[in-house]
PDB file as gemmi writes it, atoms N, CA and C in Angstrom:
CRYST1    1.000    1.000    1.000  90.00  90.00  90.00 P 1                      
ATOM      1  N   LYS A   1     129.314 129.287  58.956  1.00  0.00           N  
ATOM      2  CA  LYS A   1     128.277 129.622  58.001  1.00  0.00           C  
ATOM      3  C   LYS A   1     126.949 129.122  58.558  1.00  0.00           C  
ATOM      4  N   TRP A   2     125.960 129.994  58.629  1.00  0.00           N  
ATOM      5  CA  TRP A   2     124.681 129.642  59.213  1.00  0.00           C  
ATOM      6  C   TRP A   2     124.085 128.437  58.496  1.00  0.00           C  
ATOM      7  N   GLY A   3     123.658 127.443  59.287  1.00  0.00           N  
ATOM      8  CA  GLY A   3     123.021 126.243  58.759  1.00  0.00           C  
ATOM      9  C   GLY A   3     123.980 125.151  58.330  1.00  0.00           C  
ATOM     10  N   ALA A   4     125.288 125.387  58.417  1.00  0.00           N  
ATOM     11  CA  ALA A   4     126.275 124.411  57.951  1.00  0.00           C  
ATOM     12  C   ALA A   4     126.555 123.369  59.026  1.00  0.00           C  
ATOM     13  N   VAL A   5     126.601 122.107  58.609  1.00  0.00           N  
ATOM     14  CA  VAL A   5     126.767 121.009  59.559  1.00  0.00           C  
ATOM     15  C   VAL A   5     128.074 120.230  59.380  1.00  0.00           C  
ATOM     16  N   GLY A   6     129.000 120.745  58.570  1.00  0.00           N  
ATOM     17  CA  GLY A   6     130.325 120.149  58.436  1.00  0.00           C  
ATOM     18  C   GLY A   6     130.404 119.064  57.394  1.00  0.00           C  
ATOM     19  N   PRO A   7     131.542 118.465  57.230  1.00  0.00           N  
ATOM     20  CA  PRO A   7     132.723 118.631  58.078  1.00  0.00           C  
ATOM     21  C   PRO A   7     133.656 119.784  57.670  1.00  0.00           C  
ATOM     22  N   LYS A   8     133.400 120.454  56.554  1.00  0.00           N  
ATOM     23  CA  LYS A   8     134.306 121.542  56.152  1.00  0.00           C  
ATOM     24  C   LYS A   8     133.824 122.912  56.605  1.00  0.00           C  
ATOM     25  N   THR A   9     132.536 123.078  56.781  1.00  0.00           N  
ATOM     26  CA  THR A   9     131.945 124.354  57.185  1.00  0.00           C  
ATOM     27  C   THR A   9     130.900 124.078  58.258  1.00  0.00           C  
ATOM     28  N   PHE A  10     130.861 124.942  59.281  1.00  0.00           N  
ATOM     29  CA  PHE A  10     129.944 124.746  60.404  1.00  0.00           C  
ATOM     30  C   PHE A  10     129.262 126.041  60.803  1.00  0.00           C  
ATOM     31  N   ASP A  11     128.075 125.903  61.384  1.00  0.00           N  
ATOM     32  CA  ASP A  11     127.565 126.949  62.261  1.00  0.00           C  
ATOM     33  C   ASP A  11     127.789 126.403  63.677  1.00  0.00           C  
ATOM     34  N   CYS A  12     127.432 127.178  64.692  1.00  0.00           N  
ATOM     35  CA  CYS A  12     127.789 126.766  66.056  1.00  0.00           C  
ATOM     36  C   CYS A  12     127.181 125.419  66.449  1.00  0.00           C  
ATOM     37  N   SER A  13     125.890 125.239  66.218  1.00  0.00           N  
ATOM     38  CA  SER A  13     125.257 123.983  66.620  1.00  0.00           C  
ATOM     39  C   SER A  13     125.619 122.838  65.684  1.00  0.00           C  
ATOM     40  N   GLY A  14     125.956 123.149  64.446  1.00  0.00           N  
ATOM     41  CA  GLY A  14     126.447 122.121  63.536  1.00  0.00           C  
ATOM     42  C   GLY A  14     127.780 121.564  64.011  1.00  0.00           C  
ATOM     43  N   LEU A  15     128.630 122.439  64.542  1.00  0.00           N  
ATOM     44  CA  LEU A  15     129.933 122.006  65.079  1.00  0.00           C  
ATOM     45  C   LEU A  15     129.736 121.116  66.305  1.00  0.00           C  
ATOM     46  N   THR A  16     128.905 121.548  67.239  1.00  0.00           N  
ATOM     47  CA  THR A  16     128.714 120.749  68.445  1.00  0.00           C  
ATOM     48  C   THR A  16     128.103 119.385  68.116  1.00  0.00           C  
ATOM     49  N   ARG A  17     127.139 119.380  67.223  1.00  0.00           N  
ATOM     50  CA  ARG A  17     126.504 118.112  66.839  1.00  0.00           C  
ATOM     51  C   ARG A  17     127.510 117.196  66.133  1.00  0.00           C  
ATOM     52  N   TYR A  18     128.292 117.758  65.237  1.00  0.00           N  
ATOM     53  CA  TYR A  18     129.296 116.970  64.520  1.00  0.00           C  
ATOM     54  C   TYR A  18     130.281 116.333  65.510  1.00  0.00           C  
ATOM     55  N   CYS A  19     130.767 117.120  66.454  1.00  0.00           N  
ATOM     56  CA  CYS A  19     131.735 116.611  67.433  1.00  0.00           C  
ATOM     57  C   CYS A  19     131.133 115.505  68.294  1.00  0.00           C  
ATOM     58  N   TYR A  20     129.902 115.706  68.741  1.00  0.00           N  
ATOM     59  CA  TYR A  20     129.256 114.671  69.543  1.00  0.00           C  
ATOM     60  C   TYR A  20     129.056 113.392  68.729  1.00  0.00           C  
ATOM     61  N   ARG A  21     128.712 113.524  67.466  1.00  0.00           N  
ATOM     62  CA  ARG A  21     128.561 112.329  66.613  1.00  0.00           C  
ATOM     63  C   ARG A  21     129.891 111.604  66.451  1.00  0.00           C  
ATOM     64  N   GLN A  22     130.979 112.355  66.292  1.00  0.00           N  
ATOM     65  CA  GLN A  22     132.293 111.736  66.150  1.00  0.00           C  
ATOM     66  C   GLN A  22     132.669 110.947  67.400  1.00  0.00           C  
ATOM     67  N   ALA A  23     132.136 111.378  68.549  1.00  0.00           N  
ATOM     68  CA  ALA A  23     132.407 110.694  69.816  1.00  0.00           C  
ATOM     69  C   ALA A  23     131.368 109.610  70.119  1.00  0.00           C  
ATOM     70  N   GLY A  24     130.453 109.368  69.177  1.00  0.00           N  
ATOM     71  CA  GLY A  24     129.462 108.305  69.334  1.00  0.00           C  
ATOM     72  C   GLY A  24     128.158 108.740  69.974  1.00  0.00           C  
ATOM     73  N   GLY A  25     127.964 110.048  70.168  1.00  0.00           N  
ATOM     74  CA  GLY A  25     126.734 110.554  70.776  1.00  0.00           C  
ATOM     75  C   GLY A  25     125.791 111.135  69.752  1.00  0.00           C  
ATOM     76  N   SER A  26     124.656 111.533  70.225  1.00  0.00           N  
ATOM     77  CA  SER A  26     123.661 112.139  69.358  1.00  0.00           C  
ATOM     78  C   SER A  26     122.974 113.270  70.123  1.00  0.00           C  
ATOM     79  N   ILE A  27     122.967 114.465  69.538  1.00  0.00           N  
ATOM     80  CA  ILE A  27     122.284 115.604  70.134  1.00  0.00           C  
ATOM     81  C   ILE A  27     121.469 116.295  69.042  1.00  0.00           C  
ATOM     82  N   PRO A  28     120.468 117.077  69.436  1.00  0.00           N  
ATOM     83  CA  PRO A  28     119.634 117.767  68.442  1.00  0.00           C  
ATOM     84  C   PRO A  28     120.437 118.740  67.576  1.00  0.00           C  
ATOM     85  N   ARG A  29     119.820 119.260  66.550  1.00  0.00           N  
ATOM     86  CA  ARG A  29     120.494 120.100  65.565  1.00  0.00           C  
ATOM     87  C   ARG A  29     120.735 121.545  66.013  1.00  0.00           C  
ATOM     88  N   THR A  30     119.784 122.184  66.660  1.00  0.00           N  
ATOM     89  CA  THR A  30     119.926 123.615  66.938  1.00  0.00           C  
ATOM     90  C   THR A  30     120.385 123.889  68.375  1.00  0.00           C  
ATOM     91  N   SER A  31     120.975 125.066  68.587  1.00  0.00           N  
ATOM     92  CA  SER A  31     121.459 125.417  69.924  1.00  0.00           C  
ATOM     93  C   SER A  31     120.320 125.428  70.944  1.00  0.00           C  
ATOM     94  N   TYR A  32     119.161 125.895  70.542  1.00  0.00           N  
ATOM     95  CA  TYR A  32     118.007 125.925  71.445  1.00  0.00           C  
ATOM     96  C   TYR A  32     117.674 124.519  71.926  1.00  0.00           C  
ATOM     97  N   TYR A  33     117.558 123.574  71.014  1.00  0.00           N  
ATOM     98  CA  TYR A  33     117.194 122.210  71.392  1.00  0.00           C  
ATOM     99  C   TYR A  33     118.355 121.465  72.035  1.00  0.00           C  
ATOM    100  N   GLN A  34     119.577 121.826  71.698  1.00  0.00           N  
ATOM    101  CA  GLN A  34     120.719 121.224  72.384  1.00  0.00           C  
ATOM    102  C   GLN A  34     120.694 121.607  73.861  1.00  0.00           C  
ATOM    103  N   LYS A  35     120.376 122.864  74.151  1.00  0.00           N  
ATOM    104  CA  LYS A  35     120.257 123.289  75.551  1.00  0.00           C  
ATOM    105  C   LYS A  35     119.068 122.605  76.212  1.00  0.00           C  
ATOM    106  N   LYS A  36     117.935 122.616  75.533  1.00  0.00           N  
ATOM    107  CA  LYS A  36     116.686 122.111  76.108  1.00  0.00           C  
ATOM    108  C   LYS A  36     116.746 120.610  76.411  1.00  0.00           C  
ATOM    109  N   SER A  37     117.467 119.838  75.619  1.00  0.00           N  
ATOM    110  CA  SER A  37     117.439 118.384  75.791  1.00  0.00           C  
ATOM    111  C   SER A  37     118.530 117.848  76.713  1.00  0.00           C  
ATOM    112  N   GLY A  38     119.463 118.705  77.108  1.00  0.00           N  
ATOM    113  CA  GLY A  38     120.498 118.291  78.050  1.00  0.00           C  
ATOM    114  C   GLY A  38     120.144 118.741  79.457  1.00  0.00           C  
ATOM    115  N   THR A  39     121.051 118.515  80.399  1.00  0.00           N  
ATOM    116  CA  THR A  39     120.888 118.973  81.770  1.00  0.00           C  
ATOM    117  C   THR A  39     121.632 120.286  81.929  1.00  0.00           C  
ATOM    118  N   VAL A  40     120.902 121.359  82.211  1.00  0.00           N  
ATOM    119  CA  VAL A  40     121.522 122.678  82.379  1.00  0.00           C  
ATOM    120  C   VAL A  40     122.184 122.746  83.747  1.00  0.00           C  
ATOM    121  N   ILE A  41     123.447 123.171  83.758  1.00  0.00           N  
ATOM    122  CA  ILE A  41     124.226 123.301  84.991  1.00  0.00           C  
ATOM    123  C   ILE A  41     124.905 124.671  85.005  1.00  0.00           C  
ATOM    124  N   LYS A  42     125.414 125.058  86.152  1.00  0.00           N  
ATOM    125  CA  LYS A  42     126.133 126.318  86.272  1.00  0.00           C  
ATOM    126  C   LYS A  42     127.448 126.239  85.513  1.00  0.00           C  
ATOM    127  N   LEU A  43     127.894 127.372  84.983  1.00  0.00           N  
ATOM    128  CA  LEU A  43     129.186 127.410  84.296  1.00  0.00           C  
ATOM    129  C   LEU A  43     130.304 126.912  85.202  1.00  0.00           C  
ATOM    130  N   SER A  44     130.224 127.216  86.478  1.00  0.00           N  
ATOM    131  CA  SER A  44     131.263 126.801  87.423  1.00  0.00           C  
ATOM    132  C   SER A  44     131.363 125.284  87.553  1.00  0.00           C  
ATOM    133  N   GLN A  45     130.339 124.558  87.132  1.00  0.00           N  
ATOM    134  CA  GLN A  45     130.333 123.098  87.188  1.00  0.00           C  
ATOM    135  C   GLN A  45     130.762 122.458  85.865  1.00  0.00           C  
ATOM    136  N   ALA A  46     131.002 123.254  84.846  1.00  0.00           N  
ATOM    137  CA  ALA A  46     131.323 122.724  83.518  1.00  0.00           C  
ATOM    138  C   ALA A  46     132.621 121.926  83.530  1.00  0.00           C  
ATOM    139  N   LYS A  47     132.598 120.822  82.808  1.00  0.00           N  
ATOM    140  CA  LYS A  47     133.774 119.976  82.604  1.00  0.00           C  
ATOM    141  C   LYS A  47     134.037 119.899  81.107  1.00  0.00           C  
ATOM    142  N   ALA A  48     135.254 119.595  80.738  1.00  0.00           N  
ATOM    143  CA  ALA A  48     135.604 119.452  79.325  1.00  0.00           C  
ATOM    144  C   ALA A  48     134.627 118.486  78.663  1.00  0.00           C  
ATOM    145  N   GLY A  49     134.083 118.915  77.531  1.00  0.00           N  
ATOM    146  CA  GLY A  49     133.115 118.110  76.794  1.00  0.00           C  
ATOM    147  C   GLY A  49     131.685 118.577  76.976  1.00  0.00           C  
ATOM    148  N   ASP A  50     131.425 119.342  78.040  1.00  0.00           N  
ATOM    149  CA  ASP A  50     130.089 119.910  78.208  1.00  0.00           C  
ATOM    150  C   ASP A  50     129.871 121.006  77.173  1.00  0.00           C  
ATOM    151  N   LEU A  51     128.631 121.203  76.776  1.00  0.00           N  
ATOM    152  CA  LEU A  51     128.290 122.327  75.923  1.00  0.00           C  
ATOM    153  C   LEU A  51     128.153 123.566  76.796  1.00  0.00           C  
ATOM    154  N   VAL A  52     128.418 124.721  76.216  1.00  0.00           N  
ATOM    155  CA  VAL A  52     128.170 125.988  76.902  1.00  0.00           C  
ATOM    156  C   VAL A  52     127.293 126.832  75.999  1.00  0.00           C  
ATOM    157  N   TRP A  53     126.337 127.529  76.610  1.00  0.00           N  
ATOM    158  CA  TRP A  53     125.272 128.178  75.858  1.00  0.00           C  
ATOM    159  C   TRP A  53     125.104 129.637  76.272  1.00  0.00           C  
ATOM    160  N   ARG A  54     124.736 130.448  75.299  1.00  0.00           N  
ATOM    161  CA  ARG A  54     124.184 131.788  75.515  1.00  0.00           C  
ATOM    162  C   ARG A  54     123.121 131.949  74.440  1.00  0.00           C  
ATOM    163  N   PRO A  55     122.198 132.884  74.603  1.00  0.00           N  
ATOM    164  CA  PRO A  55     121.126 133.001  73.600  1.00  0.00           C  
ATOM    165  C   PRO A  55     121.679 133.105  72.167  1.00  0.00           C  
ATOM    166  N   GLY A  56     121.261 132.150  71.335  1.00  0.00           N  
ATOM    167  CA  GLY A  56     121.649 132.143  69.936  1.00  0.00           C  
ATOM    168  C   GLY A  56     123.018 131.571  69.623  1.00  0.00           C  
ATOM    169  N   HIS A  57     123.693 131.004  70.624  1.00  0.00           N  
ATOM    170  CA  HIS A  57     125.044 130.492  70.374  1.00  0.00           C  
ATOM    171  C   HIS A  57     125.377 129.355  71.335  1.00  0.00           C  
ATOM    172  N   ILE A  58     126.202 128.414  70.841  1.00  0.00           N  
ATOM    173  CA  ILE A  58     126.611 127.269  71.652  1.00  0.00           C  
ATOM    174  C   ILE A  58     128.017 126.854  71.253  1.00  0.00           C  
ATOM    175  N   GLY A  59     128.768 126.307  72.201  1.00  0.00           N  
ATOM    176  CA  GLY A  59     130.117 125.831  71.951  1.00  0.00           C  
ATOM    177  C   GLY A  59     130.412 124.646  72.854  1.00  0.00           C  
ATOM    178  N   ILE A  60     131.654 124.185  72.808  1.00  0.00           N  
ATOM    179  CA  ILE A  60     132.082 123.047  73.622  1.00  0.00           C  
ATOM    180  C   ILE A  60     133.173 123.514  74.569  1.00  0.00           C  
ATOM    181  N   TYR A  61     132.944 123.306  75.861  1.00  0.00           N  
ATOM    182  CA  TYR A  61     133.954 123.662  76.856  1.00  0.00           C  
ATOM    183  C   TYR A  61     135.117 122.686  76.752  1.00  0.00           C  
ATOM    184  N   VAL A  62     136.346 123.213  76.692  1.00  0.00           N  
ATOM    185  CA  VAL A  62     137.527 122.356  76.581  1.00  0.00           C  
ATOM    186  C   VAL A  62     138.392 122.390  77.836  1.00  0.00           C  
ATOM    187  N   GLY A  63     137.993 123.193  78.819  1.00  0.00           N  
ATOM    188  CA  GLY A  63     138.744 123.299  80.061  1.00  0.00           C  
ATOM    189  C   GLY A  63     139.539 124.595  80.134  1.00  0.00           C  
ATOM    190  N   ASN A  64     140.013 124.901  81.323  1.00  0.00           N  
ATOM    191  CA  ASN A  64     140.839 126.087  81.558  1.00  0.00           C  
ATOM    192  C   ASN A  64     140.193 127.382  81.064  1.00  0.00           C  
ATOM    193  N   GLY A  65     138.871 127.476  81.188  1.00  0.00           N  
ATOM    194  CA  GLY A  65     138.167 128.700  80.810  1.00  0.00           C  
ATOM    195  C   GLY A  65     138.036 128.938  79.321  1.00  0.00           C  
ATOM    196  N   LYS A  66     138.288 127.902  78.496  1.00  0.00           N  
ATOM    197  CA  LYS A  66     138.252 128.045  77.039  1.00  0.00           C  
ATOM    198  C   LYS A  66     137.136 127.211  76.415  1.00  0.00           C  
ATOM    199  N   VAL A  67     136.600 127.755  75.332  1.00  0.00           N  
ATOM    200  CA  VAL A  67     135.508 127.134  74.580  1.00  0.00           C  
ATOM    201  C   VAL A  67     135.908 127.095  73.109  1.00  0.00           C  
ATOM    202  N   ILE A  68     135.646 125.987  72.441  1.00  0.00           N  
ATOM    203  CA  ILE A  68     135.809 125.939  70.989  1.00  0.00           C  
ATOM    204  C   ILE A  68     134.425 126.145  70.381  1.00  0.00           C  
ATOM    205  N   HIS A  69     134.374 126.987  69.344  1.00  0.00           N  
ATOM    206  CA  HIS A  69     133.072 127.317  68.758  1.00  0.00           C  
ATOM    207  C   HIS A  69     133.247 127.764  67.312  1.00  0.00           C  
ATOM    208  N   ALA A  70     132.136 127.805  66.594  1.00  0.00           N  
ATOM    209  CA  ALA A  70     132.078 128.358  65.241  1.00  0.00           C  
ATOM    210  C   ALA A  70     131.443 129.748  65.397  1.00  0.00           C  
ATOM    211  N   PRO A  71     132.244 130.816  65.390  1.00  0.00           N  
ATOM    212  CA  PRO A  71     131.753 132.133  65.809  1.00  0.00           C  
ATOM    213  C   PRO A  71     130.700 132.784  64.917  1.00  0.00           C  
ATOM    214  N   GLN A  72     130.949 132.900  63.626  1.00  0.00           N  
ATOM    215  CA  GLN A  72     129.996 133.559  62.722  1.00  0.00           C  
ATOM    216  C   GLN A  72     130.460 133.350  61.295  1.00  0.00           C  
ATOM    217  N   THR A  73     129.592 133.615  60.344  1.00  0.00           N  
ATOM    218  CA  THR A  73     129.938 133.460  58.943  1.00  0.00           C  
ATOM    219  C   THR A  73     131.188 134.269  58.629  1.00  0.00           C  
ATOM    220  N   GLY A  74     132.120 133.633  57.926  1.00  0.00           N  
ATOM    221  CA  GLY A  74     133.361 134.287  57.553  1.00  0.00           C  
ATOM    222  C   GLY A  74     134.487 134.098  58.546  1.00  0.00           C  
ATOM    223  N   LYS A  75     134.189 133.562  59.719  1.00  0.00           N  
ATOM    224  CA  LYS A  75     135.205 133.313  60.748  1.00  0.00           C  
ATOM    225  C   LYS A  75     135.451 131.817  60.859  1.00  0.00           C  
ATOM    226  N   ARG A  76     136.659 131.472  61.212  1.00  0.00           N  
ATOM    227  CA  ARG A  76     137.032 130.066  61.384  1.00  0.00           C  
ATOM    228  C   ARG A  76     136.661 129.570  62.773  1.00  0.00           C  
ATOM    229  N   VAL A  77     136.507 128.263  62.889  1.00  0.00           N  
ATOM    230  CA  VAL A  77     136.328 127.649  64.200  1.00  0.00           C  
ATOM    231  C   VAL A  77     137.520 128.059  65.052  1.00  0.00           C  
ATOM    232  N   SER A  78     137.250 128.502  66.272  1.00  0.00           N  
ATOM    233  CA  SER A  78     138.325 129.039  67.114  1.00  0.00           C  
ATOM    234  C   SER A  78     137.975 128.875  68.589  1.00  0.00           C  
ATOM    235  N   TYR A  79     138.918 129.275  69.427  1.00  0.00           N  
ATOM    236  CA  TYR A  79     138.709 129.264  70.867  1.00  0.00           C  
ATOM    237  C   TYR A  79     138.268 130.643  71.327  1.00  0.00           C  
ATOM    238  N   THR A  80     137.456 130.662  72.373  1.00  0.00           N  
ATOM    239  CA  THR A  80     137.021 131.908  72.993  1.00  0.00           C  
ATOM    240  C   THR A  80     136.938 131.677  74.494  1.00  0.00           C  
ATOM    241  N   SER A  81     136.659 132.718  75.213  1.00  0.00           N  
ATOM    242  CA  SER A  81     136.557 132.654  76.669  1.00  0.00           C  
ATOM    243  C   SER A  81     135.199 132.121  77.112  1.00  0.00           C  
ATOM    244  N   LEU A  82     135.207 131.385  78.180  1.00  0.00           N  
ATOM    245  CA  LEU A  82     133.980 130.872  78.788  1.00  0.00           C  
ATOM    246  C   LEU A  82     133.103 132.000  79.315  1.00  0.00           C  
ATOM    247  N   SER A  83     133.695 133.131  79.620  1.00  0.00           N  
ATOM    248  CA  SER A  83     132.985 134.205  80.322  1.00  0.00           C  
ATOM    249  C   SER A  83     131.780 134.779  79.574  1.00  0.00           C  
ATOM    250  N   SER A  84     131.717 134.638  78.266  1.00  0.00           N  
ATOM    251  CA  SER A  84     130.588 135.208  77.526  1.00  0.00           C  
ATOM    252  C   SER A  84     129.370 134.288  77.485  1.00  0.00           C  
ATOM    253  N   PHE A  85     129.475 133.094  78.053  1.00  0.00           N  
ATOM    254  CA  PHE A  85     128.371 132.134  78.038  1.00  0.00           C  
ATOM    255  C   PHE A  85     127.582 132.200  79.341  1.00  0.00           C  
ATOM    256  N   LYS A  86     126.327 131.794  79.288  1.00  0.00           N  
ATOM    257  CA  LYS A  86     125.407 131.924  80.426  1.00  0.00           C  
ATOM    258  C   LYS A  86     125.271 130.670  81.267  1.00  0.00           C  
ATOM    259  N   CYS A  87     125.373 129.495  80.635  1.00  0.00           N  
ATOM    260  CA  CYS A  87     125.220 128.236  81.369  1.00  0.00           C  
ATOM    261  C   CYS A  87     125.927 127.132  80.598  1.00  0.00           C  
ATOM    262  N   ALA A  88     126.053 125.993  81.258  1.00  0.00           N  
ATOM    263  CA  ALA A  88     126.608 124.803  80.628  1.00  0.00           C  
ATOM    264  C   ALA A  88     125.496 123.772  80.476  1.00  0.00           C  
ATOM    265  N   VAL A  89     125.692 122.858  79.556  1.00  0.00           N  
ATOM    266  CA  VAL A  89     124.711 121.801  79.290  1.00  0.00           C  
ATOM    267  C   VAL A  89     125.454 120.472  79.261  1.00  0.00           C  
ATOM    268  N   ARG A  90     124.999 119.559  80.065  1.00  0.00           N  
ATOM    269  CA  ARG A  90     125.662 118.252  80.152  1.00  0.00           C  
ATOM    270  C   ARG A  90     124.759 117.179  79.579  1.00  0.00           C  
ATOM    271  N   TYR A  91     125.367 116.296  78.800  1.00  0.00           N  
ATOM    272  CA  TYR A  91     124.720 115.084  78.316  1.00  0.00           C  
ATOM    273  C   TYR A  91     125.423 113.909  78.956  1.00  0.00           C  
ATOM    274  N   LEU A  92     124.665 112.967  79.483  1.00  0.00           N  
ATOM    275  CA  LEU A  92     125.267 111.795  80.133  1.00  0.00           C  
ATOM    276  C   LEU A  92     125.329 110.637  79.199  1.00  0.00           C  
TER     277      LEU A  92                                                      
END                                                                             
């Protein structure tokens, strides 16, 4: 759901932010600023835990070519392919 930050309902950047907070980190609220404030790397360099980005959408790379994300209103958090994303974003 657009603008939802969890824990029961998420939009894409709300999910990524929630997960990072659960792991003790802090990242900005929107996908644009999540990309902008991290280190952008090639998808081929992505490791589990890195964010993956495409215009208007962000998810978390879990490895083996899979991403967990909040796809769109009315859809559940699910896995998708890494191939639809443009770059990865790493936070140290």
